[in-house]
Coordinates of C-alpha atoms and ligand atoms in Angstrom, one line a residue:
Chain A
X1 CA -20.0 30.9 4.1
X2 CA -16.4 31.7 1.9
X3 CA -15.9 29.4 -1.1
X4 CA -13.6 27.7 1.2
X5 CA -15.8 26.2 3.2
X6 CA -17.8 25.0 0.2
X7 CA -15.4 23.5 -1.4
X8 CA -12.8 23.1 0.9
X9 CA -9.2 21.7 -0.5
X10 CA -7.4 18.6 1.3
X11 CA -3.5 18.5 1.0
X12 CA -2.8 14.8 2.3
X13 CA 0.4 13.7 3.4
X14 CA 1.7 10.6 5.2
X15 CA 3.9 11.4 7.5
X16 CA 5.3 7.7 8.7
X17 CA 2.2 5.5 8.6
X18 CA 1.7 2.4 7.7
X19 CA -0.4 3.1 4.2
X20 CA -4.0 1.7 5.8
X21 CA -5.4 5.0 6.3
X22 CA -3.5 6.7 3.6
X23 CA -5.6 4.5 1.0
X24 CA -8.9 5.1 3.1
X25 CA -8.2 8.0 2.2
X26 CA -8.0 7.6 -1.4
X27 CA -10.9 5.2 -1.2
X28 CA -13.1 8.3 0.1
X29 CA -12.4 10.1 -2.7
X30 CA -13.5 7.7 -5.1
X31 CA -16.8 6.8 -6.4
X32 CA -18.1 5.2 -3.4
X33 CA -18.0 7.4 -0.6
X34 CA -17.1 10.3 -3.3
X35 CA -16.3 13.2 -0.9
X36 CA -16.4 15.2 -4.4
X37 CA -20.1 16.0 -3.6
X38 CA -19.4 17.8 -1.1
X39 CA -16.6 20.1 -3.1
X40 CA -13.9 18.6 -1.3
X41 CA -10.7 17.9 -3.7
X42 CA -7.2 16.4 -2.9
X43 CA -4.7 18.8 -4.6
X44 CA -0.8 18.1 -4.3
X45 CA 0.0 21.8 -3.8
X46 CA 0.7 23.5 -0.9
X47 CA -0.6 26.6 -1.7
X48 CA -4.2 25.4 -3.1
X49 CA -5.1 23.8 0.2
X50 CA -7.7 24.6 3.3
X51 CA -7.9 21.7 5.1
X52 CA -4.1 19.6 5.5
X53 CA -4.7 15.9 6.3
X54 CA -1.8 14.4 8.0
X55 CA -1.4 10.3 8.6
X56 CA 1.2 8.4 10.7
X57 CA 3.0 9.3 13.8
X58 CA 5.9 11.5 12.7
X59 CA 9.6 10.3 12.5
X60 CA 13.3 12.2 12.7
X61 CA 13.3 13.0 9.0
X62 CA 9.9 13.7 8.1
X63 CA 9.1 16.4 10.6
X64 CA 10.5 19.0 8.9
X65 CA 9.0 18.4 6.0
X66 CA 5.2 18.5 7.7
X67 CA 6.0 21.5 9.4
X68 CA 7.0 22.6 5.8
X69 CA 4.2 21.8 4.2
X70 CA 1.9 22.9 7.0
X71 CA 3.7 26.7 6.9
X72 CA 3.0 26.4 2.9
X73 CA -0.6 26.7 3.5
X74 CA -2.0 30.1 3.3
X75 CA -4.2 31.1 6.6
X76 CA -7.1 30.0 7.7
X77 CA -6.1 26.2 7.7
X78 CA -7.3 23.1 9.7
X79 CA -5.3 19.7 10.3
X80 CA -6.9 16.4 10.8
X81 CA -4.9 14.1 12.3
X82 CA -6.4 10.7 10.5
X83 CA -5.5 7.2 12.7
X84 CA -4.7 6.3 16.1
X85 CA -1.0 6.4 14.8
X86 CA -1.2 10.5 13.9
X87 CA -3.2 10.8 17.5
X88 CA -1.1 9.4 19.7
X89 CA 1.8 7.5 17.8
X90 CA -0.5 4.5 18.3
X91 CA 1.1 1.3 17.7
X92 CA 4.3 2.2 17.2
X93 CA 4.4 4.5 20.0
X94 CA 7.2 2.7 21.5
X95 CA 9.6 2.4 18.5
X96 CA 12.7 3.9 18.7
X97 CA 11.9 6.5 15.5
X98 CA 8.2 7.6 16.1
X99 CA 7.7 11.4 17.9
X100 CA 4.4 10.6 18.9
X101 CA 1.7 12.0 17.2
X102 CA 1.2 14.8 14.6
X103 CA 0.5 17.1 17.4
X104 CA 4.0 16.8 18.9
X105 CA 4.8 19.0 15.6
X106 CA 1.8 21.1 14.3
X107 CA -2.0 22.3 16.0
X108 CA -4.4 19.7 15.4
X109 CA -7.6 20.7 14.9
X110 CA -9.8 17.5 14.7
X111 CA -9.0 14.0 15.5
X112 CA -10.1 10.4 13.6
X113 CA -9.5 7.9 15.2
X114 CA -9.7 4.1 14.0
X115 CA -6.6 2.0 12.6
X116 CA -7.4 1.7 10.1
X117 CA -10.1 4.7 9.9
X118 CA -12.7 3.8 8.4
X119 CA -14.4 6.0 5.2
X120 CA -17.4 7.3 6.9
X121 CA -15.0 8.5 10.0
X122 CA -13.2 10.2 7.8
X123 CA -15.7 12.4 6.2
X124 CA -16.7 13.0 9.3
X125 CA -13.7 14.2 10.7
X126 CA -13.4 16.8 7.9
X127 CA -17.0 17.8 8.1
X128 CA -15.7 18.8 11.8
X129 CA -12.7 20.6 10.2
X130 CA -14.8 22.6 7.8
X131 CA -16.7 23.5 10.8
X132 CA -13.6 24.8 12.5
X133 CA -12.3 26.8 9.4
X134 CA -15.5 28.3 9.5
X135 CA -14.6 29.7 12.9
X136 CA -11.2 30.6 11.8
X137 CA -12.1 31.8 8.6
X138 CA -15.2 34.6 10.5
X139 CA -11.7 35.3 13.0
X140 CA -8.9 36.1 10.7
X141 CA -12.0 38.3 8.6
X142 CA -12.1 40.2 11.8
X143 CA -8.2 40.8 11.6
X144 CA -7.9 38.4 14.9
X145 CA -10.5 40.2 17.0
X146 CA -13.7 38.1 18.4
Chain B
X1 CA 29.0 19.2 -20.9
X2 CA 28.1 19.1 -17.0
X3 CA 27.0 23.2 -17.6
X4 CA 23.5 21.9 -18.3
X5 CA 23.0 18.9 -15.6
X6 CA 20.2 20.4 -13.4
X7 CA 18.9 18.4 -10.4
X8 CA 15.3 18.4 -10.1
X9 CA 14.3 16.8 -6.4
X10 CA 10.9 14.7 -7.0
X11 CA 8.9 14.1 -3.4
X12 CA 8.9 13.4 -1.1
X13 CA 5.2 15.1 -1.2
X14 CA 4.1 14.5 -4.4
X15 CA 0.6 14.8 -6.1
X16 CA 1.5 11.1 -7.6
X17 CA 3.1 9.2 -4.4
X18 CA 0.6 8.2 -2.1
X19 CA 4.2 8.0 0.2
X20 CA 6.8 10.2 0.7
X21 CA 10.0 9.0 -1.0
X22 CA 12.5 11.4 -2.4
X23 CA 14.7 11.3 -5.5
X24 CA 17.0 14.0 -6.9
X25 CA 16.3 13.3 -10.5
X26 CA 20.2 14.9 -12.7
X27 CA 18.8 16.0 -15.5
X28 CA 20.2 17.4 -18.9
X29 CA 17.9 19.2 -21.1
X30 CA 14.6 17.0 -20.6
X31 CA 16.5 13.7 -20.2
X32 CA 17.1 12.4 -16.6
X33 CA 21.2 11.4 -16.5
X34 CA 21.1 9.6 -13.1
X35 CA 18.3 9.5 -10.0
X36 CA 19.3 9.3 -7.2
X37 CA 17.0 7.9 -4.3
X38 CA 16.6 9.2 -0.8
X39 CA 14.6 7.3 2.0
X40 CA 13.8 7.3 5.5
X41 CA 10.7 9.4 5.5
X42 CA 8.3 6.7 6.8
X43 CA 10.7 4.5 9.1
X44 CA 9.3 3.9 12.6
X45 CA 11.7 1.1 13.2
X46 CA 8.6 -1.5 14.3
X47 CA 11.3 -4.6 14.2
X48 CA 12.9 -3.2 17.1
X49 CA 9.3 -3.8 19.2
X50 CA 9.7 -7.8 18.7
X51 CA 11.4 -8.0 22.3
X52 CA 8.9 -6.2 24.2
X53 CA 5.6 -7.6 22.2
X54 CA 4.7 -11.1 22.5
X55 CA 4.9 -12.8 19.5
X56 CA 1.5 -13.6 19.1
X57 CA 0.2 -10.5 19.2
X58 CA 2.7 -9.0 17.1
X59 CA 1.3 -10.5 14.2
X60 CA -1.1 -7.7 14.7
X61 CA 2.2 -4.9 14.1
X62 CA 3.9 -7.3 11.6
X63 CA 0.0 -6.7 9.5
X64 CA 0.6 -3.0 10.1
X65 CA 4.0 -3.1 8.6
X66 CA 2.3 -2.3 5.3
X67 CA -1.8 -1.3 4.6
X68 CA -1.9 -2.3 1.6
X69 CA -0.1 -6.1 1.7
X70 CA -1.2 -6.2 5.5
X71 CA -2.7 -9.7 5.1
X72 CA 0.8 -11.3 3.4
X73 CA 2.4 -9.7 6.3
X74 CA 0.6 -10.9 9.0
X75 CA 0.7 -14.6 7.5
X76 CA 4.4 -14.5 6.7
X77 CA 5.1 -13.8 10.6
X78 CA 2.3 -16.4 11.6
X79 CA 4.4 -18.8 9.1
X80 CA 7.7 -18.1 10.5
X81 CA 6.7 -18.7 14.2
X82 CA 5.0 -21.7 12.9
X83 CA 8.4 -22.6 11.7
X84 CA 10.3 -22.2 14.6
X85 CA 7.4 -24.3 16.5
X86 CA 7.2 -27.0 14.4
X87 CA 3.1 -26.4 14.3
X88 CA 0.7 -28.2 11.6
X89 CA -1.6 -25.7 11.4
X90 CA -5.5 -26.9 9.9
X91 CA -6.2 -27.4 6.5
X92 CA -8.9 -25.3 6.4
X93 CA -6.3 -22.2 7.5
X94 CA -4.2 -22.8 5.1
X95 CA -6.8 -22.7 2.6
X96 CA -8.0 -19.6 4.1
X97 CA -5.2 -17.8 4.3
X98 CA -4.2 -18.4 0.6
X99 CA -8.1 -17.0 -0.1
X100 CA -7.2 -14.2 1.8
X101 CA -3.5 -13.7 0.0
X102 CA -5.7 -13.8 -3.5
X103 CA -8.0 -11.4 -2.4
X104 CA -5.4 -9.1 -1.1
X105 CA -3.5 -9.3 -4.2
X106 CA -6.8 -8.1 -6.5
X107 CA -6.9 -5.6 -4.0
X108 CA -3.8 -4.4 -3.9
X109 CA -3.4 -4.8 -8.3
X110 CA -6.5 -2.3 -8.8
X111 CA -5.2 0.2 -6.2
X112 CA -1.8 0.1 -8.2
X113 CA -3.6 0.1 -11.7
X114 CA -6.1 3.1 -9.9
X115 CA -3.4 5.3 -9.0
X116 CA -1.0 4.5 -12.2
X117 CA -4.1 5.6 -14.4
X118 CA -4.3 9.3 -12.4
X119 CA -0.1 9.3 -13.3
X120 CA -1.0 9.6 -16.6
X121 CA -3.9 11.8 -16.1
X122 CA -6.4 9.0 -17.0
X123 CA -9.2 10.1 -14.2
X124 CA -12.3 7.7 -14.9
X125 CA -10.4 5.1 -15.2
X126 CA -8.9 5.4 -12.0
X127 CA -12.2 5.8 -10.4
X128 CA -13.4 2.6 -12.7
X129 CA -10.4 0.5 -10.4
X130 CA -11.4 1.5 -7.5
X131 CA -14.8 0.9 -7.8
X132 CA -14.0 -2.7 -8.5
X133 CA -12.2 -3.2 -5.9
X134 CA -14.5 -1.7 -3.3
X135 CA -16.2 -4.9 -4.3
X136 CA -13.2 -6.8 -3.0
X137 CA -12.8 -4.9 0.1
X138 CA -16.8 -5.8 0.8
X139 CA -15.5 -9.2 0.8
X140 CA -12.8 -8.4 3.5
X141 CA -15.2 -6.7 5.1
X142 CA -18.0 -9.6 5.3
X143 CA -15.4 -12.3 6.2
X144 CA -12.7 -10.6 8.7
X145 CA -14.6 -7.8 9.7
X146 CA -11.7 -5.2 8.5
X147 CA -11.5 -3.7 5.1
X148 CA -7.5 -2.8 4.8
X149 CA -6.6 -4.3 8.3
X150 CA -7.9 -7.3 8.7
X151 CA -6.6 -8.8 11.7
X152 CA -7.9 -12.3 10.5
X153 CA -4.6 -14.2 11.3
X154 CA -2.8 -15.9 14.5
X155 CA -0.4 -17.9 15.3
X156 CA -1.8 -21.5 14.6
X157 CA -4.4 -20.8 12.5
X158 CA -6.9 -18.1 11.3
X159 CA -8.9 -16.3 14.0
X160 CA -12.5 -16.3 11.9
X161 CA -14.4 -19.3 9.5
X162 CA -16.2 -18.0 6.6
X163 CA -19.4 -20.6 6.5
X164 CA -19.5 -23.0 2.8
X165 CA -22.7 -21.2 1.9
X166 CA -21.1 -17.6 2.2
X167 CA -17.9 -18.9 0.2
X168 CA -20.3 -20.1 -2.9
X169 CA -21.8 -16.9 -2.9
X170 CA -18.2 -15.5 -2.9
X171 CA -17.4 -17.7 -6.0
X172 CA -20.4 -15.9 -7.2
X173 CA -19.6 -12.6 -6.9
X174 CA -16.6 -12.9 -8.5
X175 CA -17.4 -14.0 -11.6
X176 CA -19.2 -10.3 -11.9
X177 CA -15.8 -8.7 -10.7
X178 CA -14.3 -10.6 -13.2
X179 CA -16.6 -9.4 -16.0
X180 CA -15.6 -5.5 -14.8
X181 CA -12.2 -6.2 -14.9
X182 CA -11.9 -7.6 -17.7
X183 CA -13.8 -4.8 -19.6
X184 CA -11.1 -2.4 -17.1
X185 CA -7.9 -4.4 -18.5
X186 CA -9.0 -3.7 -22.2
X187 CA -8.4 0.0 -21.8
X188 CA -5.5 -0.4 -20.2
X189 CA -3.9 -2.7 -22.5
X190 CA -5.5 -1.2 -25.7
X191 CA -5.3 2.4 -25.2
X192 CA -3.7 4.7 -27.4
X193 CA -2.7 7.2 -25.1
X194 CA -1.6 4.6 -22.7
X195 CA 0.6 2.9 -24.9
X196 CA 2.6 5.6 -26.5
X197 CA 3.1 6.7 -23.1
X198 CA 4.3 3.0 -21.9
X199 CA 5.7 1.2 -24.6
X200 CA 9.7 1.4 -24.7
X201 CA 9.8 3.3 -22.0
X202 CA 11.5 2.2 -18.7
X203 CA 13.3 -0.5 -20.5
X204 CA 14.6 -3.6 -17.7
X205 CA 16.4 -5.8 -19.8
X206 CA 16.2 -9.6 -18.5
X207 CA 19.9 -9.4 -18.0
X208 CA 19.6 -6.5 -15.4
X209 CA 16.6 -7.4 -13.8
X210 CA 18.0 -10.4 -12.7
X211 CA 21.7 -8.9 -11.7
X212 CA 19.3 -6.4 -9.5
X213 CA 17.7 -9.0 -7.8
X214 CA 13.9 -7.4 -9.3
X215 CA 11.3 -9.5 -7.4
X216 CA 7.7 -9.8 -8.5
X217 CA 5.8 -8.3 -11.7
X218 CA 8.9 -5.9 -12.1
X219 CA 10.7 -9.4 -13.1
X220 CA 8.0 -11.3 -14.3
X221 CA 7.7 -8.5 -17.0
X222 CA 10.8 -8.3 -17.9
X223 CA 10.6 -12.3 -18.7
X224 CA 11.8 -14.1 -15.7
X225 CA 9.5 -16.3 -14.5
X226 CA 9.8 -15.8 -10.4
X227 CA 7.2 -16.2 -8.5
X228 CA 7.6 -17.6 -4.5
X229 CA 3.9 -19.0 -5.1
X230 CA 5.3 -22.0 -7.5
X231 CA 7.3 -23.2 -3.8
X232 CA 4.2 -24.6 -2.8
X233 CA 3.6 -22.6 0.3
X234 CA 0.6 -22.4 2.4
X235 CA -2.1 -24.1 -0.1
X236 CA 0.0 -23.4 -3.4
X237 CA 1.2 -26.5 -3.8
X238 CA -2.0 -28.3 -3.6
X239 CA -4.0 -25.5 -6.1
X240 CA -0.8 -25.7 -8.4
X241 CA 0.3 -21.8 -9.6
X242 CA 2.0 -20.8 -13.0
X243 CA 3.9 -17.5 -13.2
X244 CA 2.7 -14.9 -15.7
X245 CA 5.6 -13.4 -17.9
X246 CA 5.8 -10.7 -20.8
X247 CA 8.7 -10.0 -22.5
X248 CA 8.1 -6.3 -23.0
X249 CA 10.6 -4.9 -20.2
X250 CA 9.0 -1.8 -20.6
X251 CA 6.5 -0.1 -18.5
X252 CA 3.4 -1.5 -20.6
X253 CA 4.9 -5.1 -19.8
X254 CA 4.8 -4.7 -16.5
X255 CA 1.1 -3.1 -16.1
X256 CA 0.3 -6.3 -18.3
X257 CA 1.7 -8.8 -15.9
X258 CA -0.4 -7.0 -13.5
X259 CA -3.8 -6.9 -15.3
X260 CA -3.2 -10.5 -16.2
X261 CA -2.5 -11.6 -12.4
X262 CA -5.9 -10.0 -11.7
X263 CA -7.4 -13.0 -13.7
X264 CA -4.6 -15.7 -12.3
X265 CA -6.0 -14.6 -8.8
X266 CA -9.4 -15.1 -9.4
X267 CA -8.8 -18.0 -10.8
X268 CA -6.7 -19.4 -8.0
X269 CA -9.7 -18.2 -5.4
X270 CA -12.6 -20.1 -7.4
X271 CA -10.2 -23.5 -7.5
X272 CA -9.4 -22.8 -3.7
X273 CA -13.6 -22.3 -3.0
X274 CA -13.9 -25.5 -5.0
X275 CA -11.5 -27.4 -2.9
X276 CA -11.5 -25.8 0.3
X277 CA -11.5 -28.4 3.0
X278 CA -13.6 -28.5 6.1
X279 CA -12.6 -29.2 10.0
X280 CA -11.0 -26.7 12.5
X281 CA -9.4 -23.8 11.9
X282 CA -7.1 -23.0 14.5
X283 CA -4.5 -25.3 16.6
X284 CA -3.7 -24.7 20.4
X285 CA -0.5 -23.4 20.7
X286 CA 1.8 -24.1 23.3
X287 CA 5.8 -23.6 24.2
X288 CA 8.5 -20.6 22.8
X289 CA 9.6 -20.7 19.2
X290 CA 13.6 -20.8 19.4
X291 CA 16.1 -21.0 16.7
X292 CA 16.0 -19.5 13.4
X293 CA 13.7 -19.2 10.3
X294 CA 13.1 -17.8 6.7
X295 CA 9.3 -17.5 6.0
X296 CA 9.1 -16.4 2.0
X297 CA 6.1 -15.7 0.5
X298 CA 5.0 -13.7 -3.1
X299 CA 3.3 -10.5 -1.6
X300 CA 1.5 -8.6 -4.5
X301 CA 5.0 -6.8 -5.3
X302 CA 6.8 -9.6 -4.9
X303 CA 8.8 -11.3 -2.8
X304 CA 8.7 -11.0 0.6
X305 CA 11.5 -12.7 3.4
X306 CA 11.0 -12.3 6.9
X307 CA 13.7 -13.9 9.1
X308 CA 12.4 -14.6 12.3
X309 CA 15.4 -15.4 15.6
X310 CA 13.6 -16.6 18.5
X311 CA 15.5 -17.6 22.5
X312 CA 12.5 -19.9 23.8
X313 CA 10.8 -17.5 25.7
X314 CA 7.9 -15.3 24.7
X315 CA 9.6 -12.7 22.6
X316 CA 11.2 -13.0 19.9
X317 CA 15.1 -12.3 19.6
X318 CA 14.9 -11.1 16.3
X319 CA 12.7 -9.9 13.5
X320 CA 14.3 -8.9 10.0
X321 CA 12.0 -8.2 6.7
X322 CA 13.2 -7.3 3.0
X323 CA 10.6 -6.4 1.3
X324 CA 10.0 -6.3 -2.7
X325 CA 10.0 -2.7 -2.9
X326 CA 13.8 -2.4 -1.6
X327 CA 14.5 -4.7 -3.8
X328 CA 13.5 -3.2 -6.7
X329 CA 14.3 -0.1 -6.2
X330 CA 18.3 -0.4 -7.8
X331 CA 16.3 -1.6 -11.0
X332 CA 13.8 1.7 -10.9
X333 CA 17.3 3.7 -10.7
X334 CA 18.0 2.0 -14.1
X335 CA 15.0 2.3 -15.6
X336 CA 15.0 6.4 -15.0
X337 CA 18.3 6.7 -16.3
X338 CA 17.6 8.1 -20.4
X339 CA 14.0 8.7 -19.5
X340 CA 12.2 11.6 -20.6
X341 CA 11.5 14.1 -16.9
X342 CA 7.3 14.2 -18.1
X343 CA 7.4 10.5 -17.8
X344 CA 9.0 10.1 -14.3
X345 CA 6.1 9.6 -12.2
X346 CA 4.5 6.9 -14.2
X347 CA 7.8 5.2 -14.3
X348 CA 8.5 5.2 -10.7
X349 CA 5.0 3.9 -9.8
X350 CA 5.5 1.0 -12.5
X351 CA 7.7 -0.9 -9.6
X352 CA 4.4 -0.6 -7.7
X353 CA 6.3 1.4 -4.7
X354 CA 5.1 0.7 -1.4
X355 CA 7.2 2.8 1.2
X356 CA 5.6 1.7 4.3
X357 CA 6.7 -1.7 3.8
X358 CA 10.2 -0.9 2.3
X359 CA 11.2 1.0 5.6
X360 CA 9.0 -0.2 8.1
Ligands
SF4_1 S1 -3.7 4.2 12.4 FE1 -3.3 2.0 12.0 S2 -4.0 1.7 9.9 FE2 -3.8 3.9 10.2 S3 -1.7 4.4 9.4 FE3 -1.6 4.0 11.6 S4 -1.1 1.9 11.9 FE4 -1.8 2.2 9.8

């Protein structure tokens, strides 16, 4: 186990959502749920991040930025799409400015679904990704090979 | 001497914005000349949906317009179809729903004073607001079943009762909130650190805040008393609601609005436990809404206006919201201009920016 996946970094960014999960978010770093304990920190750099946690369901103008941001983090990464909105465009799949998901632009690598997610989903969700980068992590080690 | 203007672009991913909103900050030397905002990074363009989504269930998309003000939201729309439909709905709603409003505004006041602490690097004492209002969310939790998306309101009515016995120990509860916050507000109005970092800076004179059309605490600190609550909507008139002012028009005058509305709004909840009335809490609704309507009401930010068009059949012809933060975003350009580029972020988040709702 890397010091990655011991105290893996979030990046979060909110890529057209409507703020419910953006602030569950917050909330689960804070002393309730305190995802802290487990080494996991929100930084606002690019470059410090493992794990990039992406809200809302993508729009004209922001899309470039998130694949921005996403090629700004250094290999291995993991996304976690967080709300029905950044799965699958959710409720405002049908509005005139919404691409449909976070997928539609970057991988995903692990899915919470809710809207709003709740906490306890969320930590989940990037218990699963930590789990993944793992993977990755023991891959790009190998130079790519199994 | 335009040799030395630099422009600095601030978001739109930045460690202090929660959302993305971009503004090319001119600076010369360390002092911002003119910022300059960009938006358009969260649009989805949700009014557009109102023809093709029944209005009664898109009070469920007019509540995720905005997570944070998602109950005001949801019971503007409900108000404005009630409008247009000429419906009465139960006392006991209306009571409700103004319980809720309350309880969304402590809500949404702690997650502002939270993250306006981390601006200024203050850490515990942005955990210390969020751990008070996890108390508040509890109560969203226990009565609608939601904690940020409640889903508690319809047209006609509120969807769920809370029971009298629960509501006293509500009333309860609070009073211990109260006690945390009020130990809270201390540091934040008392603080050294805080206050040289606040006081005279971001100046809104009264003058300009009114010319700019500022809305909620960004007015009310710079002295004018405007608050949508004094109307007398929903159970405001009954309750009886008196707008808190300072006449700072800095950035310490309007986090003190702010910690002194926590206290207004717990307040307002224990008269409306007190009074709340019993009976139904929903209406049966029948017919189109058709014609046109204004539904105001004072969302934690200020105030909110959603005009609501409807053609007597099941869908709405129009939906059209202008929300506080658009509002008060010509008076954040002001404030910026002569500011110091180190205290930029805690001055933008002083209008209490909420993106979501701004572009929808
Ligand atoms: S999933 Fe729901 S609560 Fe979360 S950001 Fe999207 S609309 Fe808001």
């Amino acid at each position: 186990m890397s010091s990655a996946e011991k105290s893996p970094w979030i990046l979060h960014y909110n890529a057209s959502s409507c703020n419910g999960c953006d602030i569950e978010i917050l909330a689960a770093l804070t002393p309730l749920y305190d995802v802290e304990r487990f080494g996991i920190i929100n930084t606002g750099n690019p470059a410090h991040a493992d794990i990039f946690v992406v809200t809302g369901s993508v729009n004209e103008q922001n899309k470039e930025v998130l694949k921005n941001l996403y090629d700004q983090i250094p290999e291995p990464k993991v996304v976690v799409a967080v709300g029905i909105c950044a799965a699958s465009g959710g409720v405002f799949r049908d509005c005139y400015n919404v691409s449909g998901g976070i997928a539609t632009i970057i991988p995903v690598d692990a899915y919470v679904p809710g809207c709003s997610v709740r906490p306890e989903a969320l930590i989940e969700g990037v218990v699963k990704a930590i789990g993944v980068l793992e993977k990755k992590r023991a891959l790009f080690d190998n130079g790519g090979a199994k | 001497m335009t040799g030395r203007r630099t422009v600095i672009p601030f978001g739109p991913q930045h460690p202090v914005l929660p959302e993305p909103i971009h503004l090319d900050l001119v600076v010369e030397d360390e002092f911002v000349v003119e910022a300059i905002p960009s938006i358009g990074y969260v649009h989805r363009g949700l009014e557009s949906l109102v023809d093709r989504r029944e209005y009664a269930d898109f009070v469920y998309l007019a509540e995720r317009i905005c997570g944070i003000c998602s109950f005001t939201h949801s019971s503007t729309f409900c108000q404005g179809v009630e409008g247009l439909m000429d419906i009465e709905i139960p006392a006991r709603a209306n009571y409700l729903r103004t319980m809720w409003g309350e309880y969304s505004r402590l809500h949404s006041h702690l997650l502002w004073l939270g993250l306006f602490a981390d601006s200024l690097g203050f850490e515990s004492l942005f955990y210390n607001a969020w751990k008070i209002r996890e108390s508040i969310l509890n109560e969203f939790e226990a009565t609608t079943g939601g904690r940020v998306i409640q889903g508690a309101c319809k047209v006609g009515g509120v969807c769920r009762d809370v029971s009298n016995e629960f509501l006293s120990g509500m009333d309860k509860r609070l009073d211990d909130i109260e006690t945390e916050m009020q130990e809270m507000t201390k540091v934040f109005l008392s603080d050294y650190t805080l206050k040289k970092r606040l006081v005279g800076k971001g100046i809104l004179k009264p003058d300009d805040a009114y010319n700019l059309g500022a809305v909620g605490p960004v007015a009310r600190g710079s002295g004018l008393a405007m608050d949508v609550r004094t109307s007398g909507y929903l159970a405001y008139g009954d309750i009886g609601v008196k707008p808190v002012t300072t006449s700072g028009c800095d950035g310490y005058a309007r986090c003190e609005v702010r910690c002194k509305e926590l206290f207004q709004s717990a307040d307002l909840i224990h008269k409306i436990i007190v009074a709340m009335p019993d009976g139904d809490i929903a209406t049966t609704v029948k017919g189109n809404p058709d014609g046109e309507y204004f539904s105001r009401s004072e969302q934690p930010r200020g105030e909110v206006v959603h005009y609501l068009r409807g053609n007597g059949t099941k869908y709405l012809a129009q939906l059209r919201v202008r929300t506080p933060t658009l509002t008060n975003l010509p008076s954040l350009v002001v404030m910026l201009a002569g500011a110091e580029l180190a205290d930029v972020p805690q001055l933008v988040l002083t209008i209490d920016p909420c993106i979501g709702c701004m572009e929808r």
